Coordinates of C-alpha atoms and ligand atoms in Angstrom, one line a residue:
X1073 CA -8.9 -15.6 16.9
X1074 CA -7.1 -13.7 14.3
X1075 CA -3.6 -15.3 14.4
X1076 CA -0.1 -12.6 15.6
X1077 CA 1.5 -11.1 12.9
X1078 CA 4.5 -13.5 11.2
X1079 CA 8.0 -12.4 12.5
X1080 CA 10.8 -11.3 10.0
X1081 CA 12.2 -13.8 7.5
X1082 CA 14.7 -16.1 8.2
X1083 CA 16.7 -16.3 5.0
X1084 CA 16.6 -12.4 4.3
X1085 CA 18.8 -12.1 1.5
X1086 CA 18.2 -11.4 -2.2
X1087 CA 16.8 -14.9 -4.1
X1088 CA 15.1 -15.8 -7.0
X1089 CA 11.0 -14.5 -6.7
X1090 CA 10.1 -15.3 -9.8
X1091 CA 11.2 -19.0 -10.1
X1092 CA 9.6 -22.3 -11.7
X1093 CA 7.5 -22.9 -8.0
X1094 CA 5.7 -19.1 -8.8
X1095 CA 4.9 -18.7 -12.6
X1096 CA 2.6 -16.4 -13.7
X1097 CA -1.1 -16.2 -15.2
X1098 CA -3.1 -13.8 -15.9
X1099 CA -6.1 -13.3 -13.4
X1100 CA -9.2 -15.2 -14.0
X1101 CA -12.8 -14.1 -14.2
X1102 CA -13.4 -12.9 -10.8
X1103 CA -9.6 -12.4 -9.4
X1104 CA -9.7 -9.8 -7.3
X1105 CA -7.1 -7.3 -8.4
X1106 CA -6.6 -3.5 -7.1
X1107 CA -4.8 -0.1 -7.0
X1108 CA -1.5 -1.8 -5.3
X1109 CA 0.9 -3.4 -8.2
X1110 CA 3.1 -5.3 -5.3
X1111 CA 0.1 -6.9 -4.1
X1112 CA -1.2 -7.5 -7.8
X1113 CA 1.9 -8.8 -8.5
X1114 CA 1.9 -11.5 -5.5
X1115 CA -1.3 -12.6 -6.4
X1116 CA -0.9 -13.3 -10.0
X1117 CA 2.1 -15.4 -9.2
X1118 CA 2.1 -19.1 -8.1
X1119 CA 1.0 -22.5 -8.5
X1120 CA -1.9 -23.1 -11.2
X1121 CA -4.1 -24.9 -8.9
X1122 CA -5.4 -23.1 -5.6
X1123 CA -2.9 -25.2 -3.1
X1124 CA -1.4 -22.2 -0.5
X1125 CA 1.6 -23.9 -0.3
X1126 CA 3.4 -22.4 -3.3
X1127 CA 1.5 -18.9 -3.3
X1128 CA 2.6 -16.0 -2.0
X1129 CA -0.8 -14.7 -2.4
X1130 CA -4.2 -17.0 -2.7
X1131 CA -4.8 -16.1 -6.7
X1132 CA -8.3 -15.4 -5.9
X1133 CA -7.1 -12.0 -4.5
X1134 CA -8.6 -12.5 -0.8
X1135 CA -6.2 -13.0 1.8
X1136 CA -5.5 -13.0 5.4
X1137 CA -3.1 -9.9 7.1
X1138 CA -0.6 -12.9 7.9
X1139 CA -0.3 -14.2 4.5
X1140 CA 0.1 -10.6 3.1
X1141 CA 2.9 -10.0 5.8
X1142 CA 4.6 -13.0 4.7
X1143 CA 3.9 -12.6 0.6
X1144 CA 5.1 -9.1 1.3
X1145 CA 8.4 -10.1 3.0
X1146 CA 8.8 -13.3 0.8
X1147 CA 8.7 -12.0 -2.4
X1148 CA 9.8 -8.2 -1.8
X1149 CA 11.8 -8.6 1.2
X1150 CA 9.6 -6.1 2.8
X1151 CA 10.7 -4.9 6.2
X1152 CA 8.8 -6.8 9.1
X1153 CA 7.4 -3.5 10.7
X1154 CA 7.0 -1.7 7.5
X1155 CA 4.7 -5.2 6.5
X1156 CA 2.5 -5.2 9.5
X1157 CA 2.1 -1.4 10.0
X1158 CA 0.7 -1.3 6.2
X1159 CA -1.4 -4.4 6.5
X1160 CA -2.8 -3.6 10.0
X1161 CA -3.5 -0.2 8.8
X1162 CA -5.8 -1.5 5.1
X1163 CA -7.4 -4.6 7.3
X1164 CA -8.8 -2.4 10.4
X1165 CA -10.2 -0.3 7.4
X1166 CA -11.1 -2.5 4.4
X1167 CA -10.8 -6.1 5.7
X1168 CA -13.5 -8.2 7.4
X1169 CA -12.4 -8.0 11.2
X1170 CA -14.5 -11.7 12.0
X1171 CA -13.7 -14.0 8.8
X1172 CA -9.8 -12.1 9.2
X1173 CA -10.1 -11.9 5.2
X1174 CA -9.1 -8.8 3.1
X1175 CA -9.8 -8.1 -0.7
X1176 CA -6.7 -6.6 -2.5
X1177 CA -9.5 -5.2 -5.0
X1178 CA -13.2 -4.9 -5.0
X1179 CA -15.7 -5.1 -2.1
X1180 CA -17.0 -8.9 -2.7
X1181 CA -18.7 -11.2 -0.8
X1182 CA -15.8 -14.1 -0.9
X1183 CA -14.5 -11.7 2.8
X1184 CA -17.5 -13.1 4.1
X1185 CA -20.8 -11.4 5.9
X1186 CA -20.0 -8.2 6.9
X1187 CA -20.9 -6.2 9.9
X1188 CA -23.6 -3.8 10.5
X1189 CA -22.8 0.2 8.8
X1190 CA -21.1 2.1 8.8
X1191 CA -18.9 -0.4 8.6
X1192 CA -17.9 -0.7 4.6
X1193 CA -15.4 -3.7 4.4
X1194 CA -14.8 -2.3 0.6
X1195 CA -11.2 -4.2 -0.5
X1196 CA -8.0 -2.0 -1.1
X1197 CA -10.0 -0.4 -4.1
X1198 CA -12.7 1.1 -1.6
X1199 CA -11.8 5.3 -2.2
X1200 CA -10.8 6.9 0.6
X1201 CA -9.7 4.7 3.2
X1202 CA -6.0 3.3 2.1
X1203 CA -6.8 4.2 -1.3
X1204 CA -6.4 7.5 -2.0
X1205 CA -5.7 10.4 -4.6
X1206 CA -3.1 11.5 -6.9
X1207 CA -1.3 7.7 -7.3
X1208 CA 1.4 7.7 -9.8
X1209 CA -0.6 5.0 -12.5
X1210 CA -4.4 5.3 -11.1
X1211 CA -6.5 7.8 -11.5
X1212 CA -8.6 9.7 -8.7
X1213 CA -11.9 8.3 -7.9
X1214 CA -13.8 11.7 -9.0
X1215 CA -12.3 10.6 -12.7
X1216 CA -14.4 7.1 -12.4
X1217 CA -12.0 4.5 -11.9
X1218 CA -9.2 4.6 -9.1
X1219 CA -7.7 0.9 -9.5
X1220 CA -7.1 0.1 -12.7
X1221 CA -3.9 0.6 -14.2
X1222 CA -4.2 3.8 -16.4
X1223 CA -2.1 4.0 -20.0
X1224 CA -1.9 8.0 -19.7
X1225 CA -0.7 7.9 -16.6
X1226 CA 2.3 5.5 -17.1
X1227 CA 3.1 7.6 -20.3
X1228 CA 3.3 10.4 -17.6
X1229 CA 5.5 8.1 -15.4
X1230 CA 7.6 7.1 -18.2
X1231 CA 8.3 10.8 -19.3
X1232 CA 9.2 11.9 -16.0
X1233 CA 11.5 8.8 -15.9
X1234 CA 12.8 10.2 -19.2
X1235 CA 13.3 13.6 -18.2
X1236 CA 14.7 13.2 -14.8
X1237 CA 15.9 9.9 -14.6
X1238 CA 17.6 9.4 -17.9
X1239 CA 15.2 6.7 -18.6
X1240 CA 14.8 4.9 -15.0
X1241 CA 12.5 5.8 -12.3
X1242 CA 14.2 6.5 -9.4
X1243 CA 14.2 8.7 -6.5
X1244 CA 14.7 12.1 -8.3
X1245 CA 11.9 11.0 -10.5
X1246 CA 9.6 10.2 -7.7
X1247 CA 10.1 13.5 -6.1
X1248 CA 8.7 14.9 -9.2
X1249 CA 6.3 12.8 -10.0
X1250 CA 4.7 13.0 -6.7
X1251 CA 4.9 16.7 -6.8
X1252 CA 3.5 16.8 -10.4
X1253 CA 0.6 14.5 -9.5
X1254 CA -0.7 16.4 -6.3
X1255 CA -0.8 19.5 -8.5
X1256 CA -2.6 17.8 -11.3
X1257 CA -5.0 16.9 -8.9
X1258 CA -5.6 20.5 -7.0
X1259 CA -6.0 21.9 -10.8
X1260 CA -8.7 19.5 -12.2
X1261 CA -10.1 17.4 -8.9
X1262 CA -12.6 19.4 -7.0
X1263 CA -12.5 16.7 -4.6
X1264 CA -9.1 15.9 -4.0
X1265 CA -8.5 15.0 -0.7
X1266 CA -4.8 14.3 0.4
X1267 CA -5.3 14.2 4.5
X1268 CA -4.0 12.2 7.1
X1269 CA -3.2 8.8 5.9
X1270 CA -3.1 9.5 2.2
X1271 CA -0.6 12.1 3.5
X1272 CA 1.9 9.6 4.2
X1273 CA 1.1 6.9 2.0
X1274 CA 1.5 9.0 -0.7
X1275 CA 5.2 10.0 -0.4
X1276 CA 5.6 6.1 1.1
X1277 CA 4.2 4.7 -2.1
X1278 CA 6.7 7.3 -4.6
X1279 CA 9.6 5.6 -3.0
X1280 CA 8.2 2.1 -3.6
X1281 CA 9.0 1.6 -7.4
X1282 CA 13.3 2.5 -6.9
X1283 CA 13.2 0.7 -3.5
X1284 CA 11.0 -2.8 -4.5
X1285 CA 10.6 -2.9 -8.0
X1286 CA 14.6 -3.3 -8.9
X1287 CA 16.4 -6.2 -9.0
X1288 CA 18.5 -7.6 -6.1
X1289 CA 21.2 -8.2 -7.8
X1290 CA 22.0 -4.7 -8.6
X1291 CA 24.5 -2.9 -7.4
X1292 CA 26.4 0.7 -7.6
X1293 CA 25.3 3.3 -10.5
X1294 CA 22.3 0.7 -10.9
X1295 CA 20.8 0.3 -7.6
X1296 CA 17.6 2.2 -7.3
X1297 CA 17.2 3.0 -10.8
X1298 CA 14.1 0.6 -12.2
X1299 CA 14.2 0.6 -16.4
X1300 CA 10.6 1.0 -18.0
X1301 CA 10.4 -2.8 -19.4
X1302 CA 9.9 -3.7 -15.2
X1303 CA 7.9 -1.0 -14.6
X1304 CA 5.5 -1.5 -17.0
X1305 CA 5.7 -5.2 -16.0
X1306 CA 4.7 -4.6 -12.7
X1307 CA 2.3 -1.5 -13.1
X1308 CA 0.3 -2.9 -15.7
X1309 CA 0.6 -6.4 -16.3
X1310 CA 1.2 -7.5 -12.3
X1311 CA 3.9 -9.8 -13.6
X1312 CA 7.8 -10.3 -12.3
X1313 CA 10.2 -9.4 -14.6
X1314 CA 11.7 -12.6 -16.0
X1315 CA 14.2 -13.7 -13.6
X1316 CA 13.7 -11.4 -11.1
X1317 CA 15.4 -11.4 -7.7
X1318 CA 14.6 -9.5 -4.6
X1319 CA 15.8 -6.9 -2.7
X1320 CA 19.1 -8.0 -1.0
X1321 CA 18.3 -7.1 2.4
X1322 CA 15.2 -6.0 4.3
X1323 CA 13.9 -2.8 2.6
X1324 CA 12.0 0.1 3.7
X1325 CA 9.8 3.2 2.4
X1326 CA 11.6 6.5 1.9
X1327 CA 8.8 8.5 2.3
X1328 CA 10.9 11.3 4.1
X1329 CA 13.7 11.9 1.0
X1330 CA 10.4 12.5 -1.5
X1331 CA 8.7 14.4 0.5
X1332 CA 11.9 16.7 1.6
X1333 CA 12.4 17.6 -2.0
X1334 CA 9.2 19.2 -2.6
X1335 CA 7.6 19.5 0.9
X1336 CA 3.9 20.3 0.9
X1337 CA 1.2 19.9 3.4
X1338 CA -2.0 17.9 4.1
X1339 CA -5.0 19.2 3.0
X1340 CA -7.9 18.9 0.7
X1341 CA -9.3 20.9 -2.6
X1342 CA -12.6 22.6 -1.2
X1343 CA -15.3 23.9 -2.9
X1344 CA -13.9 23.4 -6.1
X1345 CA -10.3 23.2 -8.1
X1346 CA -7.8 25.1 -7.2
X1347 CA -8.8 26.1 -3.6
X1348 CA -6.3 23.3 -1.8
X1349 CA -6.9 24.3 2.0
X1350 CA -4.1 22.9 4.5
X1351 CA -5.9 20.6 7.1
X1352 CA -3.4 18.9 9.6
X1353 CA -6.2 17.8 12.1
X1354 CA -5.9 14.3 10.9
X1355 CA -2.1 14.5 11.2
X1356 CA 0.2 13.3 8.2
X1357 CA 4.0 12.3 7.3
X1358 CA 5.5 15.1 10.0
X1359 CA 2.9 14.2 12.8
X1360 CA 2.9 10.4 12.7
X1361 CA 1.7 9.7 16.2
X1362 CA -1.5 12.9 15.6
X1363 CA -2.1 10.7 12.5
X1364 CA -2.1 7.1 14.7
X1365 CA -4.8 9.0 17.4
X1366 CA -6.6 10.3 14.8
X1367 CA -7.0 6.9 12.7
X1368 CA -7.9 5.1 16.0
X1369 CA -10.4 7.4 17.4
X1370 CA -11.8 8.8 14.3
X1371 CA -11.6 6.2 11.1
X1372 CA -11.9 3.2 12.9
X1373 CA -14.2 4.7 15.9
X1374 CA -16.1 5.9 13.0
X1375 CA -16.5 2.6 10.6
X1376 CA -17.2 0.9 14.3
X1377 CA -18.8 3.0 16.8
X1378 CA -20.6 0.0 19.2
X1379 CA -18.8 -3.1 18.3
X1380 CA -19.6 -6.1 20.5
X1381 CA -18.4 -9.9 20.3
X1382 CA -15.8 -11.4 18.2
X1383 CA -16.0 -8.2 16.1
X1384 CA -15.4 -6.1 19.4
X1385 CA -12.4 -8.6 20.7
X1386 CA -11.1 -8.7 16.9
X1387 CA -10.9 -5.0 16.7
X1388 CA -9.1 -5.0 20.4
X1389 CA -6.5 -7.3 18.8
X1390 CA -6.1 -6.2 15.4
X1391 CA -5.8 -2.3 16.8
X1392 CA -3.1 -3.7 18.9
X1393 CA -1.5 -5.4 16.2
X1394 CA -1.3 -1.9 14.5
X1395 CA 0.1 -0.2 17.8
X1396 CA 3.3 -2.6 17.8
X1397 CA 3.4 -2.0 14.3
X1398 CA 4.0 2.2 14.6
X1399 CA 7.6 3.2 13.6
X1400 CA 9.9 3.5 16.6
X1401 CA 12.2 6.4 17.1
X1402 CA 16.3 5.8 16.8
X1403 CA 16.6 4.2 20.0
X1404 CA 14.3 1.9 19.1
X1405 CA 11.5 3.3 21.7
X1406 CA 7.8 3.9 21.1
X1407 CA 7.5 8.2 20.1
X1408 CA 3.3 7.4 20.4
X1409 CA 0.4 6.4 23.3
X1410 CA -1.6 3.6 22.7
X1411 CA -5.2 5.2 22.7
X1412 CA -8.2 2.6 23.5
X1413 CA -11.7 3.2 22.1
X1414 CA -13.5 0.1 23.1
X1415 CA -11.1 0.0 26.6
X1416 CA -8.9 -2.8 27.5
X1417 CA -10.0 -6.2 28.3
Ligands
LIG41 C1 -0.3 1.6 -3.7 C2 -1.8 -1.5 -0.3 C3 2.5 -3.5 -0.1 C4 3.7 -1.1 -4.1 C5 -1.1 0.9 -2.8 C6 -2.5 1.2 -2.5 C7 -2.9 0.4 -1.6 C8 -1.8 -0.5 -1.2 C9 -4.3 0.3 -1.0 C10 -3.3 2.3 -3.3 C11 -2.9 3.6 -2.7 C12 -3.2 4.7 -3.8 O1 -2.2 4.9 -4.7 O2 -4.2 5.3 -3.9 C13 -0.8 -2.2 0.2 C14 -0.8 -3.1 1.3 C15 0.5 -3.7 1.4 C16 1.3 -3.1 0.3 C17 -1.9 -3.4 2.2 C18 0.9 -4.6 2.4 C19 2.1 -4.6 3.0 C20 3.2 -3.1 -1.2 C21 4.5 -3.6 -1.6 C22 4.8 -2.9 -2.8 C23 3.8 -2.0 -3.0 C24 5.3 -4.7 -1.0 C25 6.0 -3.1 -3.6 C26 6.5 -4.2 -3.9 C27 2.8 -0.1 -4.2 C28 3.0 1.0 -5.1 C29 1.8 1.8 -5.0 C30 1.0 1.1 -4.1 C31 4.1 1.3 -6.1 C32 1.5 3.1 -5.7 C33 0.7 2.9 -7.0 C34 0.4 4.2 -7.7 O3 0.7 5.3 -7.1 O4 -0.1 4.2 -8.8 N1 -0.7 -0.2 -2.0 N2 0.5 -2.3 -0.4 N3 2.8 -2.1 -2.1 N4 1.6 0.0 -3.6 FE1 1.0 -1.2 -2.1
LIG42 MG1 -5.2 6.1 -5.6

């Protein structure tokens, strides 16, 4: 029975992540690595030989949703609902619902035998599930590859950082950047698709780099502006910083201050380039609780139409992992309905 999610951490202050207990090596042959550099990151970091203890991540790439909810918090200081809401959200799509394993990368057998199609179980890099278009140093699946790190791309990122950021990348830049990107993408990806999910996680993911990426320590004029050396060291080599500490509190997405800057709708590019068509039927960043029905009923309906057995009972649990997981409004209440596709029991 897939375990309940880990609670928030204990000691939730800023700390040394990248310490003697954590070092770094490169992955090995057969490492799965993806399209998410905080993930990437976790992985490649830890004790030489395979013993969990001092991992954040299992170096092999494949991980349960409770050890990315802790590796997350641990070496981030993700926000506890902001941790399972993302993990709930990439295991019910990309994960193994009976072995509880997910890839952070390819589709591989090491998540065990998979259930019957449609189900895919395809790891983060599977296109079009978590992983999505116009990300800030991957390229869109149409273009071939849409998980590994991408040189062009971070000499985009670091120009933007240049122009707008006097050097750092930091929420000015990300406004821009994620603006830029999604209209590189209408222009020369006649399949961009930037719907529902990817609607969110896209402005979610533009506020990651200021937010996670910059050293607890920092305070004032520095906080929230991440220099290159870091962002290179993340993006492309999935490596700490040396010395890096953590954010000093519990940190969240800012999807909302990105988006606000350059507001722009969900939709896809159809029949071609330059024909982006506004489709809010799967919900998106303004519509949170349209986008929660939707990915219920639809996606996950869709990857698992008659589940029975564990898979069935695992879905049950997992989906209401994800419902506990949804943002609450101000007063701390629940804004959406729990919907049921495979009833209650
Ligand atoms: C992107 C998964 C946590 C930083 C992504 C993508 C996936 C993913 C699938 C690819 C989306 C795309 O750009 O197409 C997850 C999961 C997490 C998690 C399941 C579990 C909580 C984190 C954390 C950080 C982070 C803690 C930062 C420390 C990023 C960034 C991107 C990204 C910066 C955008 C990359 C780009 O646009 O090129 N993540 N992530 N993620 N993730 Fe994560
Ligand atoms: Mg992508």
């Amino acid at each position: 029975v897939p375990p309940p999610p880990p609670g928030p951490l204990a000691f939730n202050g800023t700390k040394l992540v990248n310490d003697e207990d954590h070092p770094f090596m490169p992955p090995r042959k057969g490492d799965a690595r993806g399209p998410c550099p905080g993930l990437n990151t976790l992985a490649s970091h830890g004790n030489l030989i395979d013993l969990l203890c001092d991992q954040y991540l299992p170096r092999n790439g494949i991980a349960t949703p409770a050890q990315i909810i802790n590796a997350v918090q641990e070496g981030f200081n993700m926000e506890n609902e902001i941790a399972r809401f993302t993990t709930y959200t990439a295991h019910l799509m990309d994960g193994n619902l009976v072995t509880d394993l997910l890839s952070i990368g390819p589709k591989t057998p090491k998540t065990g035998p998979d259930p019957p199609p449609p189900a895919i179980v395809g790891g983060l890099n599977n296109h079009g599930t978590f992983e999505g278009d116009a990300s800030l140093s991957r390229a869109d699946a149409f273009f071939g590859d849409n998980h590994s790190f991408d040189q062009e791309l971070f000499d985009q990122f670091r120009n933007f950082s240049a122009i707008y950021g006097n050097g750092f990348f930091n929420m000015t830049v990300a406004a821009e950047l994620r603006f830029h990107r999604i209209q590189q993408s209408i222009a020369t990806n006649p399949e961009f698709s930037f719907a529902g999910l990817r609607h969110i996680t896209a402005y979610a993911e533009a506020s990651f780099p200021p937010i996670f990426f910059v050293d607890g320590r920092k305070t004032g004029a520095e906080a929230g502006q991440l220099d290159m050396a870091a962002a290179e060291s993340f993006f492309k080599h999935m490596m700490y910083p040396p010395d890096f500490h953590r954010p000093a509190e519990p940190v969240n997405s800012d999807a909302q201050a990105v988006f606000e800057v350059h507001p722009f709708q969900p939709g896809r590019n159809v029949g071609g380039v330059n024909n982006y068509t506004v489709d809010e039927s799967l919900g998106g960043l303004l519509d949170f609780c349209g986008f929660y029905e939707n990915f219920v009923n639809k996606t996950i309906k869709g990857l698992y139409p008659n589940p029975t057995g564990v898979l069935k009972r695992n879905l049950n649990i997992n989906l209401d992992f994800l419902f506990e997981a949804l943002p609450k409004a101000g007063d701390g209440s629940q804004p959406c309905t729990q919907v049921f596709p495979y009833g209650h029991d």
